[in-house]
Coordinates of C-alpha atoms in Angstrom, one line a residue:
X1335 CA 7.7 155.5 -67.6
X1336 CA 7.5 158.9 -65.8
X1337 CA 8.8 159.8 -62.4
X1338 CA 9.3 156.1 -61.5
X1339 CA 12.1 157.0 -59.1
X1340 CA 9.5 158.2 -56.6
X1341 CA 7.9 154.8 -56.4
X1342 CA 9.5 151.6 -55.1
X1343 CA 7.9 148.8 -57.0
X1344 CA 9.4 145.5 -58.0
X1345 CA 8.9 144.3 -60.7
X1346 CA 8.9 147.6 -62.5
X1347 CA 5.4 148.5 -63.8
X1348 CA 4.9 149.1 -67.5
X1349 CA 3.5 152.6 -67.1
X1350 CA 3.8 154.9 -64.0
X1351 CA 2.8 158.5 -63.7
X1352 CA 3.6 160.4 -60.5
X1353 CA 3.0 164.0 -59.4
X1354 CA 5.5 163.9 -56.5
X1355 CA 2.8 164.2 -53.8
X1356 CA 2.0 161.7 -51.0
X1357 CA -1.6 161.6 -49.8
X1358 CA -3.3 160.2 -46.7
X1359 CA -6.1 157.7 -46.6
X1360 CA -8.2 156.0 -43.9
X1361 CA -7.4 152.4 -43.3
X1362 CA -10.7 151.2 -44.8
X1363 CA -11.2 148.8 -47.6
X1364 CA -14.0 147.9 -49.9
X1365 CA -14.4 145.5 -52.8
X1366 CA -16.9 146.7 -55.4
X1367 CA -16.8 143.2 -57.0
X1368 CA -17.6 140.1 -54.9
X1369 CA -15.0 138.0 -56.7
X1370 CA -12.2 140.3 -55.5
X1371 CA -13.2 140.2 -51.8
X1372 CA -10.7 137.3 -51.2
X1373 CA -7.9 139.3 -52.8
X1374 CA -8.8 142.2 -50.6
X1375 CA -8.9 140.0 -47.5
X1376 CA -5.4 138.7 -48.4
X1377 CA -4.1 142.3 -48.6
X1378 CA -5.8 143.1 -45.3
X1379 CA -4.0 140.1 -43.7
X1380 CA -0.6 141.3 -45.0
X1381 CA -1.2 144.8 -43.9
X1382 CA -2.0 143.5 -40.4
X1383 CA 1.4 141.8 -40.3
X1384 CA 2.9 145.3 -40.9
X1385 CA 0.9 146.7 -38.0
X1386 CA -1.8 148.3 -40.2
X1387 CA -5.3 147.3 -39.3
X1388 CA -7.9 147.7 -42.1
X1389 CA -11.6 147.7 -41.6
X1390 CA -14.3 147.0 -44.2
X1391 CA -16.4 150.0 -45.2
X1392 CA -18.7 150.8 -48.2
X1393 CA -17.3 154.4 -48.1
X1394 CA -13.7 153.3 -48.0
X1395 CA -10.9 155.4 -49.4
X1396 CA -9.3 152.3 -50.9
X1397 CA -11.4 150.3 -53.3
X1398 CA -11.0 147.4 -55.8
X1399 CA -13.2 147.3 -58.9
X1400 CA -13.8 145.1 -61.8
X1401 CA -12.9 146.3 -65.3
X1402 CA -13.5 143.8 -68.2
X1403 CA -11.2 145.9 -70.5
X1404 CA -8.1 144.9 -68.5
X1405 CA -6.4 141.7 -69.7
X1406 CA -6.0 138.7 -67.4
X1407 CA -3.3 139.2 -64.8
X1408 CA -3.0 142.9 -65.5
X1409 CA -4.1 145.7 -63.3
X1410 CA -4.5 149.4 -62.9
X1411 CA -3.9 151.4 -59.7
X1412 CA -4.7 155.1 -59.3
X1413 CA -4.3 157.3 -56.3
X1414 CA -5.5 160.9 -56.6
X1415 CA -5.6 162.2 -53.0
X1416 CA -9.2 161.2 -52.5
X1417 CA -9.4 157.6 -53.5
X1418 CA -7.0 154.7 -54.1
X1419 CA -8.7 152.7 -56.8
X1420 CA -7.4 149.3 -57.9
X1421 CA -8.9 147.7 -61.1
X1422 CA -8.6 144.2 -62.6
X1423 CA -10.6 141.7 -64.6
X1424 CA -9.6 138.6 -62.6
X1425 CA -8.4 137.6 -59.2
X1426 CA -4.8 137.2 -60.3
X1427 CA -4.7 140.8 -61.5
X1428 CA -6.4 141.9 -58.3
X1429 CA -3.7 140.2 -56.3
X1430 CA -1.0 141.9 -58.4
X1431 CA -2.7 145.2 -57.8
X1432 CA -2.7 144.7 -54.0
X1433 CA 0.9 143.5 -54.1
X1434 CA 1.9 146.8 -55.6
X1435 CA -0.1 148.7 -53.1
X1436 CA 1.6 146.8 -50.3
X1437 CA 4.9 147.9 -51.6
X1438 CA 4.1 151.6 -52.0
X1439 CA 1.9 152.0 -48.9
X1440 CA 3.3 153.1 -45.5
X1441 CA 1.6 153.8 -42.2
X1442 CA 1.3 157.5 -41.2
X1443 CA 3.9 158.5 -38.6
X1444 CA 1.5 161.1 -37.2
X1445 CA -1.9 159.6 -37.1
X1446 CA -3.2 156.1 -36.4
X1447 CA -5.7 154.6 -38.8
X1448 CA -4.1 156.4 -41.7
X1449 CA -1.8 155.2 -44.5
X1450 CA 0.2 157.2 -46.9
X1451 CA 0.3 156.4 -50.7
X1452 CA 2.0 158.5 -53.4
X1453 CA -0.3 160.1 -55.9
X1454 CA 0.1 158.0 -59.1
X1455 CA -1.4 156.2 -62.0
X1456 CA -0.1 152.7 -62.8
X1457 CA -0.9 150.5 -65.7
X1458 CA 0.8 147.1 -65.5
X1459 CA 0.8 143.6 -67.0
X1460 CA 3.3 140.7 -67.1
X1461 CA 5.2 139.9 -70.3
X1462 CA 5.7 136.2 -69.4
X1463 CA 2.8 134.0 -68.2
X1464 CA 5.3 131.6 -66.4
X1465 CA 7.4 133.3 -63.7
X1466 CA 8.6 130.5 -61.4
X1467 CA 10.4 129.6 -58.3
X1468 CA 11.3 126.0 -57.4
X1469 CA 12.3 124.5 -54.0
X1470 CA 13.7 121.0 -53.4
X1471 CA 11.7 119.6 -50.5
X1472 CA 12.8 116.0 -50.8
X1473 CA 16.5 116.1 -50.0
X1474 CA 16.0 118.0 -46.7
X1475 CA 13.0 118.5 -44.6
X1476 CA 11.4 121.9 -44.8
X1477 CA 9.0 122.8 -42.0
X1478 CA 5.5 123.7 -43.3
X1479 CA 6.0 127.3 -42.3
X1480 CA 8.7 127.6 -45.0
X1481 CA 6.2 126.5 -47.6
X1482 CA 3.9 129.3 -46.5
X1483 CA 6.7 131.8 -46.7
X1484 CA 7.5 130.7 -50.2
X1485 CA 4.0 131.6 -51.2
X1486 CA 4.4 134.9 -49.5
X1487 CA 7.5 135.6 -51.5
X1488 CA 5.8 134.7 -54.8
X1489 CA 2.8 136.9 -54.0
X1490 CA 5.0 139.9 -53.1
X1491 CA 7.1 139.7 -56.2
X1492 CA 4.3 138.6 -58.5
X1493 CA 5.8 135.1 -59.2
X1494 CA 3.1 133.1 -60.9
X1495 CA 4.2 129.5 -60.2
X1496 CA 5.7 127.9 -57.0
X1497 CA 7.3 124.6 -58.2
X1498 CA 7.6 122.1 -55.3
X1499 CA 10.0 119.2 -55.8
X1500 CA 8.3 116.8 -53.4
X1501 CA 10.1 113.5 -54.2
X1502 CA 13.6 112.3 -54.8
X1503 CA 15.9 109.5 -53.7
X1504 CA 16.1 110.8 -50.2
X1505 CA 12.3 111.0 -49.4
X1506 CA 8.8 111.0 -50.6
X1507 CA 7.2 114.0 -48.8
X1508 CA 3.6 113.7 -50.0
X1509 CA 0.8 111.7 -48.5
X1510 CA -0.7 108.8 -50.5
X1511 CA -3.8 106.8 -50.0
X1512 CA -3.0 104.4 -52.9
X1513 CA 0.6 103.7 -51.7
X1514 CA 0.8 104.8 -48.1
X1515 CA 4.2 103.3 -47.4
X1516 CA 5.7 105.8 -49.9
X1517 CA 5.4 108.7 -47.4
X1518 CA 8.7 109.0 -45.6
X1519 CA 8.2 108.8 -41.9
X1520 CA 8.8 112.1 -40.2
X1521 CA 9.5 113.8 -43.5
X1522 CA 6.1 114.0 -45.2
X1523 CA 3.3 116.5 -45.2
X1524 CA -0.1 115.6 -44.0
X1525 CA -3.3 115.8 -46.1
X1526 CA -4.4 118.7 -43.9
X1527 CA -1.2 120.6 -44.6
X1528 CA -1.5 120.1 -48.3
X1529 CA -5.1 121.3 -48.3
X1530 CA -4.1 124.4 -46.2
X1531 CA -1.3 125.1 -48.7
X1532 CA -3.6 124.8 -51.6
X1533 CA -6.1 127.3 -50.1
X1534 CA -3.3 129.7 -49.1
X1535 CA -1.8 129.8 -52.6
X1536 CA -5.2 129.9 -54.4
X1537 CA -6.3 132.9 -52.4
X1538 CA -3.1 134.7 -53.5
X1539 CA -3.3 133.8 -57.1
X1540 CA -0.2 131.6 -57.0
X1541 CA -0.2 128.3 -59.0
X1542 CA 1.4 125.5 -57.0
X1543 CA 3.1 123.0 -59.3
X1544 CA 3.8 119.7 -57.5
X1545 CA 6.5 117.4 -58.8
X1546 CA 6.9 113.6 -58.5
X1547 CA 10.3 113.1 -60.2
X1548 CA 10.4 109.9 -62.1
X1549 CA 11.6 107.6 -63.7
X1550 CA 14.9 108.4 -62.1
X1551 CA 15.5 109.7 -58.6
X1552 CA 13.3 106.9 -57.3
X1553 CA 15.1 105.1 -54.4
X1554 CA 12.2 106.2 -52.1
X1555 CA 9.8 104.3 -54.4
X1556 CA 12.0 101.2 -54.7
X1557 CA 12.7 101.0 -50.9
X1558 CA 9.0 100.5 -50.1
X1559 CA 7.5 98.9 -53.2
X1560 CA 10.3 97.0 -55.0
X1561 CA 7.9 94.4 -56.5
X1562 CA 6.2 97.2 -58.4
X1563 CA 8.8 99.9 -59.0
X1564 CA 11.9 97.7 -59.3
X1565 CA 15.4 97.9 -57.7
X1566 CA 17.7 99.2 -60.4
X1567 CA 17.6 103.0 -59.7
X1568 CA 14.9 103.6 -62.3
X1569 CA 11.2 103.0 -62.2
X1570 CA 10.7 99.5 -63.7
X1571 CA 8.7 99.8 -66.9
X1572 CA 5.9 97.2 -67.1
X1573 CA 2.1 97.3 -67.1
X1574 CA 1.7 97.2 -63.3
X1575 CA 4.3 99.9 -62.6
X1576 CA 2.9 102.1 -65.4
X1577 CA -0.6 101.7 -63.9
X1578 CA 0.7 102.4 -60.4
X1579 CA 2.5 105.6 -61.5
X1580 CA -0.6 106.8 -63.4
X1581 CA -2.6 106.3 -60.3
X1582 CA -0.1 108.3 -58.3
X1583 CA -0.3 111.1 -60.7
X1584 CA -4.0 111.0 -60.7
X1585 CA -3.9 111.1 -56.9
X1586 CA -1.5 114.1 -57.2
X1587 CA -3.9 116.0 -59.5
X1588 CA -6.7 115.4 -57.0
X1589 CA -4.5 116.5 -54.1
X1590 CA -3.8 119.9 -55.9
X1591 CA -7.2 120.7 -57.4
X1592 CA -6.3 124.3 -58.3
X1593 CA -3.0 123.5 -59.9
X1594 CA -2.8 124.1 -63.7
X1595 CA 0.6 122.4 -64.0
X1596 CA 1.8 119.0 -62.8
X1597 CA 5.6 118.2 -63.1
X1598 CA 6.4 114.6 -64.0
X1599 CA 10.2 114.9 -63.6
X1600 CA 12.2 113.1 -66.3
X1601 CA 15.8 114.1 -65.6
X1602 CA 19.0 112.2 -65.0
X1603 CA 17.4 108.7 -65.4
X1604 CA 19.5 105.6 -66.1
X1605 CA 17.2 104.6 -69.0
X1606 CA 19.7 102.0 -70.3
X1607 CA 18.8 99.9 -67.3
X1608 CA 15.4 99.2 -68.9
X1609 CA 17.1 97.2 -71.6
X1610 CA 18.6 94.8 -69.1
X1611 CA 15.5 94.2 -67.0
X1612 CA 13.5 91.1 -68.0
X1613 CA 10.1 92.6 -67.1
X1614 CA 10.9 95.8 -68.9
X1615 CA 12.1 93.9 -72.0
X1616 CA 8.9 91.9 -72.0
X1617 CA 6.9 95.0 -71.7
X1618 CA 8.8 96.7 -74.6
X1619 CA 8.1 93.7 -76.9
X1620 CA 4.4 93.9 -76.0
X1621 CA 4.1 97.5 -77.2
X1622 CA 6.1 96.9 -80.4
X1623 CA 9.6 98.0 -79.3
X1624 CA 12.7 95.9 -79.7
X1625 CA 15.0 96.0 -76.7
X1626 CA 17.7 94.2 -78.7
X1627 CA 17.7 96.8 -81.5
X1628 CA 21.1 97.6 -83.0
X1629 CA 20.9 101.2 -81.8
X1630 CA 20.6 100.6 -78.1
X1631 CA 20.6 104.3 -77.2
X1632 CA 17.6 104.8 -79.4
X1633 CA 15.9 101.8 -78.0
X1634 CA 16.3 103.2 -74.5
X1635 CA 15.1 106.6 -75.6
X1636 CA 12.0 105.1 -77.2
X1637 CA 11.2 103.5 -73.8
X1638 CA 11.8 106.8 -72.1
X1639 CA 9.4 108.6 -74.5
X1640 CA 6.8 105.9 -73.8
X1641 CA 7.2 106.4 -70.0
X1642 CA 6.9 110.2 -70.3
X1643 CA 3.9 109.8 -72.6
X1644 CA 2.1 107.4 -70.2
X1645 CA 2.6 109.8 -67.3
X1646 CA 1.4 112.7 -69.3
X1647 CA -1.8 110.8 -70.2
X1648 CA -2.7 110.7 -66.5
X1649 CA -2.2 114.5 -66.3
X1650 CA -4.1 115.3 -69.4
X1651 CA -7.0 113.1 -68.2
X1652 CA -7.3 115.4 -65.2
X1653 CA -7.5 118.5 -67.3
X1654 CA -4.0 119.7 -66.3
X1655 CA -0.8 120.4 -68.2
X1656 CA 2.2 118.2 -67.7
X1657 CA 5.7 119.6 -67.4
X1658 CA 9.0 117.6 -67.7
X1659 CA 12.7 118.3 -67.5
X1660 CA 14.7 118.3 -70.7
X1661 CA 15.7 114.7 -70.6
X1662 CA 15.0 113.0 -73.9
X1663 CA 17.0 113.0 -77.2
X1664 CA 15.7 114.7 -80.3
X1665 CA 15.4 111.3 -82.1
X1666 CA 12.2 110.6 -80.1
X1667 CA 10.6 114.1 -80.4
X1668 CA 7.9 112.7 -82.6
X1669 CA 6.9 110.2 -79.8
X1670 CA 6.4 112.9 -77.2
X1671 CA 3.3 115.2 -77.1
X1672 CA 4.1 118.8 -77.9
X1673 CA 1.5 119.8 -75.3
X1674 CA 4.0 118.8 -72.6
X1675 CA 6.0 121.9 -71.5
X1676 CA 9.7 121.3 -71.3
X1677 CA 12.1 122.8 -68.7
X1678 CA 15.3 123.4 -70.7
X1679 CA 18.0 123.4 -68.0
X1680 CA 21.3 122.2 -69.4
X1681 CA 21.1 121.8 -73.2
X1682 CA 22.7 118.4 -72.7
X1683 CA 20.0 115.8 -73.3
X1684 CA 18.6 118.0 -76.0
X1685 CA 19.5 121.5 -77.0
X1686 CA 16.8 124.2 -76.9
X1687 CA 16.8 125.0 -80.6
X1688 CA 15.9 121.4 -81.4
X1689 CA 13.1 121.5 -78.9
X1690 CA 11.8 124.8 -80.4
X1691 CA 12.1 123.4 -84.0
X1692 CA 10.2 120.3 -83.0
X1693 CA 7.3 122.4 -81.7
X1694 CA 7.8 122.2 -78.0
X1695 CA 7.2 125.1 -75.6
X1696 CA 10.0 125.6 -73.1
X1697 CA 10.7 127.2 -69.8
X1698 CA 14.2 128.6 -69.3
X1699 CA 15.8 127.0 -66.3
X1700 CA 19.4 127.6 -67.3
X1701 CA 21.7 126.1 -64.6
X1702 CA 23.8 129.3 -64.9
X1703 CA 22.6 131.6 -63.4
X1704 CA 19.3 130.2 -62.2
X1705 CA 20.4 127.4 -59.9
X1706 CA 21.0 127.8 -56.2
X1707 CA 22.8 124.9 -54.4
X1708 CA 23.4 126.2 -50.8
X1709 CA 25.7 127.0 -49.2
X1710 CA 27.7 128.2 -52.3
X1711 CA 25.5 130.0 -54.8
X1712 CA 27.6 130.2 -57.9
X1713 CA 25.9 133.2 -59.4
X1714 CA 25.2 136.7 -58.1
X1715 CA 22.0 138.7 -58.3
X1716 CA 23.7 140.8 -61.0
X1717 CA 24.4 137.8 -63.1
X1718 CA 20.7 136.8 -62.8
X1719 CA 19.7 140.3 -63.9
X1720 CA 22.0 140.0 -67.0
X1721 CA 20.2 136.8 -68.0
X1722 CA 17.1 136.8 -70.3
X1723 CA 14.5 134.1 -71.0
X1724 CA 16.2 133.6 -74.4
X1725 CA 19.7 132.9 -72.9
X1726 CA 21.2 129.7 -71.6
X1727 CA 24.7 129.1 -70.2
X1728 CA 25.4 125.4 -69.7
X1729 CA 28.0 124.3 -67.2
X1730 CA 28.2 120.5 -67.6
X1731 CA 30.3 118.7 -70.1
X1732 CA 28.5 117.3 -73.1
X1733 CA 26.6 120.4 -74.1
X1734 CA 27.7 122.0 -77.4
X1735 CA 27.4 125.4 -75.8
X1736 CA 30.0 125.0 -73.0
X1737 CA 32.2 128.1 -72.9
X1738 CA 30.1 130.1 -75.4
X1739 CA 26.5 129.9 -74.2
X1740 CA 23.3 130.0 -76.2
X1741 CA 21.0 132.9 -77.1
X1742 CA 18.0 132.4 -79.3
X1743 CA 15.8 134.8 -81.1
X1744 CA 12.7 135.9 -79.3
X1745 CA 9.8 133.5 -79.7
X1746 CA 6.5 132.7 -78.0
X1747 CA 7.7 129.2 -77.6
X1748 CA 9.7 130.3 -74.6
X1749 CA 7.0 130.5 -71.9
X1750 CA 9.1 132.1 -69.2
X1751 CA 11.8 131.4 -66.7
X1752 CA 12.4 130.0 -63.2
X1753 CA 14.8 130.2 -60.2
X1754 CA 15.6 126.9 -58.6
X1755 CA 17.0 125.9 -55.2
X1756 CA 18.4 122.4 -54.8
X1757 CA 19.3 120.9 -51.4
X1758 CA 22.1 118.5 -52.4
X1759 CA 24.7 120.1 -50.0
X1760 CA 22.6 121.3 -47.1
X1761 CA 22.8 118.3 -44.8
X1762 CA 26.6 118.2 -45.0
X1763 CA 27.3 122.0 -45.0
X1764 CA 25.4 123.3 -42.0
X1765 CA 25.3 122.5 -38.2
X1766 CA 21.6 121.6 -38.6
X1767 CA 19.3 121.0 -41.6
X1768 CA 17.0 123.8 -40.3
X1769 CA 19.9 126.3 -40.4
X1770 CA 20.6 125.2 -44.0
X1771 CA 17.0 125.5 -45.1
X1772 CA 16.9 129.0 -43.5
X1773 CA 20.1 130.0 -45.4
X1774 CA 18.7 128.6 -48.6
X1775 CA 15.6 130.8 -48.2
X1776 CA 17.9 133.8 -47.7
X1777 CA 19.7 133.0 -51.0
X1778 CA 16.3 132.8 -52.7
X1779 CA 15.1 136.1 -51.2
X1780 CA 18.3 137.8 -52.5
X1781 CA 17.7 136.6 -56.0
X1782 CA 14.0 136.2 -56.6
X1783 CA 13.2 139.8 -57.3
X1784 CA 15.7 139.8 -60.2
X1785 CA 14.0 136.8 -61.7
X1786 CA 10.7 138.5 -61.2
X1787 CA 12.0 141.7 -62.9
X1788 CA 13.3 139.7 -65.9
X1789 CA 10.1 137.7 -66.5
X1790 CA 7.6 140.4 -65.8
X1791 CA 9.6 142.7 -68.2
X1792 CA 11.4 141.0 -71.1
X1793 CA 13.2 144.3 -71.8
X1794 CA 15.4 145.8 -69.0
X1795 CA 13.6 148.8 -67.5
X1796 CA 16.3 150.0 -65.1
X1797 CA 20.1 149.8 -64.6
X1798 CA 21.2 147.1 -62.1
X1799 CA 22.3 149.6 -59.5
X1800 CA 19.0 151.4 -59.5
X1801 CA 17.0 148.2 -59.4
X1802 CA 19.1 147.0 -56.5
X1803 CA 18.4 150.1 -54.5
X1804 CA 14.7 149.5 -54.9
X1805 CA 15.0 145.8 -54.0
X1806 CA 16.9 146.7 -50.8
X1807 CA 13.8 148.6 -49.7
X1808 CA 11.1 146.1 -50.9
X1809 CA 13.0 143.2 -49.3
X1810 CA 13.0 144.8 -45.9
X1811 CA 9.2 144.9 -46.0
X1812 CA 9.0 141.3 -47.3
X1813 CA 11.3 140.0 -44.6
X1814 CA 9.1 141.6 -42.0
X1815 CA 6.0 140.0 -43.5
X1816 CA 7.7 136.6 -43.3
X1817 CA 9.0 137.0 -39.8
X1818 CA 5.6 138.1 -38.5
X1819 CA 4.0 134.9 -40.0
X1820 CA 6.4 132.3 -38.8
X1821 CA 4.4 131.2 -35.8
X1822 CA 1.0 131.7 -37.4
X1823 CA 0.5 128.3 -39.2

C-alpha cells in the first residue's frame, strides 16, 4: 500500500496509490456495460441521500466499465483528474467499486454539481467469500425499515451475506402459503415486503440468507400445528413432519429466489426427546434405526443427522446451499453431507478441528467476540479486530477450549466469519422493543466495520488506532445514509 492515509476506505483495499491531489468532477454518471447500470443506479440513489444529485450522460466524468480480467467480486478504481473509472467483471465487484467511491467522494463546498475525489489507483478484492452479519428477527419485532438499513450497512462495508434469523420460539416472522397459521399475527412480514427486500438486496450484490431454525426453537410451530410438529420442544420426527418441513424449506427457497444459501438451524435441540416419542420411535425403526440402542446418545445423534440431512435435501433440490449451526456430534459426521456448510460457534457440540478433519467447510461464528446480546455487548470493537477467522474463544462450559481458546492453521475449509446480534434480552432491558432494536443496530454499526476488515483482509493492514480513526469518519456517512432512508420504504 502507498499513501493510504490520504484515503478513508473501510475495509482497507489491497493496493492503493495516491498522489496527494484532489480533483473535481461533474455529477454525471455513465455505465459502459449494460449489466452494471443497476449498480450505477444504486450508487446514484445513495449519493442522492447525501445531497448529491447525479445525472446520466454518455460523456460523464464518472464511468463504470467491464473488464473480464478482473476476478469475481474484485474491482479497480482510478481517478486521474479527468475521469473516475470503475472496472469490474461482475455486478458484485461493480457494487464494491461504487461503495468505495461513496466513501471517498465528497460534494464540492464551492460549486454545485461537482464532487471531489482524490487522485488514486485502487486494486481490490476480498480474501473471504463469506463475510456475514446476522440479526435475530424472531425474538423481537423489527420494523421493515430496519431490514432495509441492514442491507445498507452490508453494502457500505462490503459484507457479502445478511443472515436473517426469521423463526424461533417467540415468533415465526415469514409468510407461508402451505402453513398460513405459522405466521405470527402482528409480527410477520408480508409477501410484498419479502419481495421488496429481495430486490433491494439483489440490486446491491448482497446475499440474503433466510433461516428457519429447527428442530429446536420450535414453539411457534407447535403452538399452531401440534398434530404435525409435536408438543415436546423439538420438531417431532415422522414422515408427515419431515414432508411438512421439506415443503416449508422448498417454499423458503422460492421466497428468496436470489439467495445462494439457506440456513436450516440445528442448534440447541433436545434431541433425546425423539427417543421418548412414540411416533418418532416408530419412524426411527422404519428407517433402520434402533431407538432402544444401548448408546442412547448416539441413537439420538443418528436421528439428528437424519433430520438435518432431510432438510438439506430440500435445499439441494432447489439448487441452493444449506447451512447449519454446529449442533451434531462427531460420531455422526459420516451421516451428514459435507456439502452442508457448518457455522462453528461454540466448539461444544463438536470442535472445529473435528469438523475440518471430517471434510466440512466452516464459518467462524465464535461466541467471543462475535456475539452481540443487547444491551450488554460483552466484547469491544478492539477485541473483534484482534480476532481472526481461524480463532475461536468458547465461553460456555463443556468446550475443551474454555480458558485457553482455539487457533487453527490457515485452511480453505474456513470460508469466512460472521457478526451476530441476538435479541434474548431486548424485551426486558429497554422501555420499548423499538428502543431496544435501535440500540442493537447501534451496537452492530460500531462493530461491523471491524468484522468487514478482518474478513476482507485475512492479514491485518492497519493498527487498531488508525483503523478506528478511519471508521469514525466512514460511520458518520453511513449513519447519514440510514437516517435519510428511514421514511422511504
